[in-house]
Amino acid sequence: MVNELLKVDHHKVARARELAKQIALDIQREIEQVTTVAIERTVARLFGIDGTDGAGVPLPNVIVDQVDQAGQLHRGLAFWLANAVVALGKTPQEVAEACAQGLSICALEAQDPIRIEQVMQDCTRRAFQTIARQRQRREELKAELGTGSEPLKYVIVASGNIFEDVKQAQAAARHGADIIAVIRTTAQSLLDYVPYGTTTEGFGGTYATQANFRLMREALDEVSVELGRYIQLVNYCSGLCMPEIAAMGALERLDMMLNDAMYGILFRDINMDRTFADQHFSRMINAYAGIIINTGEDNYLTTADAYEKAHTVLASNFINEQLALQAGLRRWQLGLGHAFELDPKMTNGFLYEVAMAQTIRQIFPDAPLKYMPPTKHMTGDIFLGHVQNAMFNLASVLTGQSIHLLGMLTEAIHTPHLSDRILSLENARYIMENARDLGREIAFRPDGIIQKRSEEIVRETVEFLEQVAAMGLKGAISAGLFADIKRSPAGGKGRDGVVKKGLDYVNPIMDALQRELASAPAGKGGSFDGTGN
Amino acid sequence: MVNELLKVDHHKVARARELAKQIALDIQREIEQVTTVAIERTVARLFGIDGTDGAGVPLPNVIVDQVDQAGQLHRGLAFWLANAVVALGKTPQEVAEACAQGLSICALEAQDPIRIEQVMQDCTRRAFQTIARQRQRREELKAELGTGSEPLKYVIVASGNIFEDVKQAQAAARHGADIIAVIRTTAQSLLDYVPYGTTTEGFGGTYATQANFRLMREALDEVSVELGRYIQLVNYCSGLCMPEIAAMGALERLDMMLNDAMYGILFRDINMDRTFADQHFSRMINAYAGIIINTGEDNYLTTADAYEKAHTVLASNFINEQLALQAGLRRWQLGLGHAFELDPKMTNGFLYEVAMAQTIRQIFPDAPLKYMPPTKHMTGDIFLGHVQNAMFNLASVLTGQSIHLLGMLTEAIHTPHLSDRILSLENARYIMENARDLGREIAFRPDGIIQKRSEEIVRETVEFLEQVAAMGLKGAISAGLFADIKRSPAGGKGRDGVVKKGLDYVNPIMDALQRELASAPAGKGGSFDGTGN
Amino acid sequence: MAQVIRPYGDSWGDGQVQLSFTLPLPAGPRAREAAKRLAAQMGLDNVQIVHSKDLQGFTFFILYGSCRHGVDVSALSHVDEEERSMSFEEINAFIEEQIGRRIVVVGACTGTDAHTVGLDAIMNMKGYQGEYGLERYPMFETYNLGSQVPNEALLQKAVEVHADAVLVSQVVTQKDIHIKNLTELVELAEAEGLRHRLIMVVGGPRIDRALAAELGFDAGFGPGTTARDVAAFLAREVARRLERGE
Amino acid sequence: MAQVIRPYGDSWGDGQVQLSFTLPLPAGPRAREAAKRLAAQMGLDNVQIVHSKDLQGFTFFILYGSCRHGVDVSALSHVDEEERSMSFEEINAFIEEQIGRRIVVVGACTGTDAHTVGLDAIMNMKGYQGEYGLERYPMFETYNLGSQVPNEALLQKAVEVHADAVLVSQVVTQKDIHIKNLTELVELAEAEGLRHRLIMVVGGPRIDRALAAELGFDAGFGPGTTARDVAAFLAREVARRLERGE
Ligand code: B12
Ligand code: B12
Ligand SMILES: Cc1ncc(COP(=O)(O)O)c(C=O)c1O
Ligand SMILES: Cc1ncc(COP(=O)(O)O)c(C=O)c1O
């Protein structure tokens, strides 16, 4: 239950939602026109293709690139693959391996449409069974073990070596972490493939691979049982392989995914059409897999001023919400992001932080909000930094945030050391226990600084969304309205991988997702209904 | 202006004050019966006696001990000294030096009472002139330079070496400290004399000597001018030499003194009659010198449980207030002490801390409350300790405390290093700026945890004071009602130094103080009126 | 076989340590260079000064670096792990059976030290962290002399009550006052011919077994000690001495 | 004459330093002993373990100790203090007078590094901490290539626009990726015969002059740098090279 510490103007909020919906629908129309190499590779993966060729190229890439180069991707990989399965009597994996050996699948004769359909349905069903099993297993474990109390303590591991990461993740869980995120190496988001196997090299993070996912999930299952608390696992569903990673996460029972509609465009200069299409398919998968997404609005404040541009965060939360609902995600799956990033030198900065956090809390009462710690204004002064994190912890418990990324005292120095994480967990535990019920104890003065700041943010958000709606989302991004970063619709990486769907395009995975998401009931931690709740 | 965040029952508060007054008056009657060697040495000092004999014994001790050993102290040192001055035509200092050489002043012939009176008046006037000049100088400097904004940041220096202390004090002031306290060596409070000259040896602190006072005040005057902010100086007016130190502080322009009515009894096992008499005279001097006293109730919570015994702190604040008013101190001089000492593991501990601090703030709206940091529950975990201090800083700015002792991250380890102090100052500056107006922004729920805790503390305080009033203060201390420590009226150090006044007792300093304090107007930072305001 | 370990930051053998100190030099490139050289002398490679703060005439530094030094774990095998702990009941039963009389202890905060909380935590009824103090143990006879007790007075009392052990608390450690004070106590006990008759125990936040042994004490107890730890040690030690016929 | 200084805690020469690290050993007396030995090897006397925390299989320690090592200040005299800073106007005037044309610079975050904020702070209009970026200087011509730029592309652009200087930003430093990347850039410039023609400057939170020099750069700038610092350096350096007739 959210405490209504502030008065928030419901008319303005309704107006903002309406505008965001309109913005999202505009984009949605474009999304439906195209597919991407990443979407098709995802189909390949869910049809069971994995592994690499002799040169280390992942087989999903081998097969999709072949179809793409043949100019046949507009029909959808599923068609060609199923056709080959029927034609050759091989499994999808065997077909892919054959491709690696020189087989051209688009050159195979067209087979009986009914048998092709049959293969596609079988493969889809198998994939859905695995995902549903993982989802059910998660629901059971959560029900059996519980997940800790909110704000949930979320820490990252990022040694670059999955085997070190595993040790560090277990240690963190034993010291109170509820959620472990494995940060991805700096190099990965612009790779147009997902590396294969376990990895021990990486800078600023560890490669996201299916084997690494599995290893970490196993380690966390082990420690979850030991601790009697289900430890949730997060990775990054963004970059040039968004939907593939969603599929891998669904298969390996990740619990949350960083998964934003615009992050890749703004922060990795990925092409707009590519990202919009990829995010939509990836979110459908996350929706069905019961995964909670984390959006990345916090990042805006690392490049733009956190006070001046607070409203862009809230506006983007509205847009992310609508795009997510359109992809079939439910409100309980929307870890909308925001952050504690004001300059610590600002007089009454804490009051403004609380205003922002509480406003977002009240506007999205059902969302498991993701609250990010100070990063930009952290310095090498680890002692003061630890105190900045304390104030962040306080703001979080005071305003009832859900997913709480722990700030690290060494934020400005290195990806966290083992001990940094433990110090941060102790900091959070102390503050959150010591001020546990503070949010239920106080009221804000109706004409006070906090209330006024909240009103200002909401007002600016509506104005901003009016502007975005008028320009269209792509226009707004081109004009540098988000994060002070400009991106043009024609630019950006991965544009080549966007393909206009043919009239004969088929994607049985997407179709099945659409059916399932429309029909299934919702309900916390689990199932769906049509309302987005 | 104090924010009335809580509802405090005015009837209960009035009742508590009434009880405390009654308790104080009971003690006051006893105080007036006796003098002590320390009081008499103070008269000697204010008459101009300083320095040591060949064996290093301070001359005030030499002369007072002689009179005491002659069984003549009940007449007051002033009489014997003035008599000797008249008889020998020497200055008091020369008389004392002669005593050190073997002169027995009680053996001198009795002189003309009018000339004796004359000498006493002259000496008293000279002492008062010096003190008044220092007081006026302080008022001018404060008016000219200002003193920083509340909560005033108070740090300690305690290297044991006054020359190192001076460097560290200046560095601290340059980094934002408003008040510097020179902590006294562990050995000093039980010494029945005040050491002489500058000192470079000490453990857990530096000797309080007049020369050290002067050196530090000069260094701070220098830095005050440099910074355009008057840096206040504190030392300890407690132990077996309370009134002597008050006199030294008055002469050397200290600005504050730790000066509690019961601390010496409870924490140094000093005899009750001795301490009660000494504290009264020392407070009269502090009152006239315009010095703000700091009481020591915070110490109770280092031996007793901070939650269970919170009310003993408030009760003692009431008693200290009444005893102080009786000694002529004004409300603006009463730095009543309390502390942030709850176990950091306590759920909602911060709420209880705020309840306590705010309750005291509202009950003593005119007092420059002294708020002490966490000490007992600080450990060698300097990182967590720094965060505990952050929460303390927050409680202080939230509840509008006046004199704010900075907690040190190394509290459990050593007396502060140079850098510890700077880190603490940065911590406080950040929190106090970042949450500057938080106290004006919020209200506490009328049926909430904080309000209820406040009511509980006030109720328990009244009950406790009823009990103390019934037993008498000495009875209550004997029964271990304060700080879980029992002291018997017949026990304790320094009891030998208590002497029943004769009918012929004279103390021209005390008489003059009484006159001045009764007649002078009050007014912040300066002068007096009769109301204690 | 040598098995050398190094500090661990986020991967095996990375040697990462965090360091902070103040140098008596004005802030600037020279102070930075001095800080780096100092760290290098301490055996740090790849020194990163992550923060420096001008303290006027002094500069405060925070550094990270990779420590070249390692410790051979196989050479630590002589370090005893703690003795198995015993419960309140076990200890009393042990004393009754093995010693057959109450153990007499005298405790004090010696010298000018007035920090009684730690000693009280060990000796008084109430105890500490939910563990009763020695006074509560039927098989202990305790005398707590309180604060600022001269070494002479402590030994005198020990003789007077035929103590098995003296328990000394030392909390103030500035300029190594505790070392001075504790050394004096041992020397005094030796001079008076009491040393071998008494089990001498010291405790305080800066005390550990190694330091206690170095100063000539039989045991040392640091932060977090409970009466049970001390009681178990005393029970075993008195029994050991009985066995050895001392 | 040697003038040795040591860290300062609260008195001259006390050598006090604070240290923290994690050892890959389970908590207990052995881990404590290992921590003490390590600190001793680092040259600390009087080591006090003030905190230790069991991290299951690892132990985190906080220690204080007195550092035996000292630094001879007289041996630091070769370390240059910073050059006198110049104002925005002074710099532009200097370039106009001494060089007589605009200085051309190309900047990039190279390799896989996408942290543009630091480079933008130096190069873009807006600048940083109230100081305009190079783009705002009339006497600079700037090209900011943004993030994740391959070293080849940076040098190619430098050749294309006849750059006087390249400005490289490196923020991610895990496993010394920046060292690898920066070394590669210098080698590439040398291989292409560009090294002597270009002023090579690197910046980032873990960069300083010493490191930059070591890697073969002409200058290095760390945290808190403003465009003015860089502009002044470049102006003087181009002038110096003109003077030397390069
Ligand atoms: C409470 C306290 C006080 C109280 C003491 C009340 C009392 N009756 O004890 C008061 C307010 C009176 C006080 C005064 C002073 N204090 Co003080 N005080 C503390 C404080 C906050 C807590 C100490 C404590 O009670 N800890 C809790 C107990 C349970 O822990 P412990 O003592 O470590 O005991 C445990 C173990 O060590 C062990 N143990 C301890 N003794 C023994 C003995 C035996 C035989 C055994 C087996 C085990 C054992 O078992 C205990 C239980 O686990 C510390 C700071 C801190 N947080 O540690 C400063 C601290 C100890 N004080 C300090 C100082 C300097 C002083 C003063 C000198 C300051 C001054 N000049 O005014 C005075 C003078 C005191 C004097 N003459 O000695 C310094 C000492 C610095 C140093 N290392 O040299 C400290 C560290 C604060 C600081 N950073 O400056 N203090
Ligand atoms: C903002 C930020 C981001 C933003 C970057 C946005 C952007 N467009 O730049 C986002 C959110 C995208 C991001 C992403 C990541 N980040 Co990042 N990020 C930060 C953060 C919070 C602040 C950096 C910053 O902007 N500082 C402010 C600027 C002004 O300071 P500066 O860079 O030091 O620049 C100054 C000087 O160094 C110098 N300077 C810098 N460059 C140059 C160049 C020249 C020529 C000159 C003269 C001077 C100069 O002048 C500048 C002004 O004074 C830091 C943590 C921190 N507080 O430092 C982490 C941090 C740098 N990030 C880190 C990591 C690991 C990542 C990721 C790899 C994590 C992940 N896997 O998702 C990703 C991937 C990024 C990639 N591919 O490189 C680590 C790096 C660890 C390490 N030492 O190796 C840090 C330290 C956080 C941490 N503790 O883990 N990050
Ligand atoms: C939504 C989202 N995706 C991705 C990332 C970063 O990952 P990468 O750089 O690997 O794309 C972030 C970073 O915070 C994020 O918020
Ligand atoms: C009022 C008061 N006097 C004195 C002291 C301590 O000084 P000493 O031990 O030198 O008496 C304190 C300690 O906090 C105090 O609060």
Coordinates of N, CA, C and O and ligand atoms in Angstrom, one line a residue, chain A residues 184 189 236 238 258-260 263 268 294-296 298-299 370, ligand 3:
Chain A
R184 N 26.9 -6.2 -17.7 CA 27.5 -6.7 -19.0 C 28.8 -6.0 -19.3 O 28.9 -4.7 -19.1
S189 N 27.0 -4.5 -25.8 CA 25.7 -4.1 -26.3 C 25.7 -3.8 -27.8 O 24.7 -3.8 -28.4
Y236 N 20.8 -7.8 -18.7 CA 20.5 -6.7 -19.5 C 19.8 -7.2 -20.8 O 20.5 -7.9 -21.6
S238 N 19.0 -5.5 -23.6 CA 19.1 -4.3 -24.4 C 20.3 -4.4 -25.3 O 20.9 -5.5 -25.3
L258 N 16.9 -5.6 -17.4 CA 16.9 -4.2 -17.8 C 16.4 -4.2 -19.2 O 17.0 -4.8 -20.1
N259 N 15.4 -3.4 -19.4 CA 14.7 -3.5 -20.7 C 13.9 -2.2 -20.9 O 12.8 -2.1 -20.5
D260 N 14.6 -1.3 -21.7 CA 14.0 0.0 -21.8 C 13.7 0.2 -23.3 O 14.4 -0.3 -24.2
Y263 N 16.5 3.3 -24.2 CA 17.9 3.4 -23.8 C 18.9 3.1 -24.9 O 19.9 3.9 -25.0
R268 N 23.4 4.1 -26.7 CA 24.3 3.2 -27.4 C 24.2 3.6 -28.9 O 24.7 2.9 -29.7
N294 N 13.1 -3.7 -15.9 CA 13.6 -2.4 -15.3 C 13.9 -1.5 -16.4 O 14.7 -1.8 -17.3
T295 N 13.3 -0.3 -16.3 CA 13.5 0.7 -17.4 C 14.7 1.6 -17.0 O 15.1 1.6 -15.8
G296 N 15.2 2.4 -17.9 CA 16.5 3.0 -17.7 C 16.5 4.5 -17.6 O 17.5 5.2 -17.9
D298 N 16.8 6.5 -15.2 CA 17.8 7.0 -14.3 C 19.0 7.4 -15.2 O 19.7 8.4 -14.8
N299 N 19.3 6.8 -16.3 CA 20.4 7.2 -17.1 C 20.4 8.6 -17.6 O 21.4 9.2 -17.8
K370 N 12.0 0.9 -9.7 CA 13.4 0.7 -9.6 C 14.1 2.0 -9.3 O 14.0 2.9 -10.1
Ligands
LIG3 C1 17.8 -0.2 -19.5 C2 19.3 -0.4 -19.6 N1 19.8 -1.2 -20.5 C3 21.2 -1.3 -20.6 C4 22.1 -0.7 -19.8 C5 23.5 -0.8 -19.9 O1 23.9 -1.9 -20.6 P1 24.6 -1.9 -21.9 O2 25.6 -0.8 -21.9 O3 25.3 -3.2 -21.9 O4 23.6 -1.8 -23.0 C6 21.5 0.1 -18.8 C7 22.5 0.8 -17.9 O5 22.2 1.3 -16.9 C8 20.1 0.3 -18.7 O6 19.6 1.1 -17.8

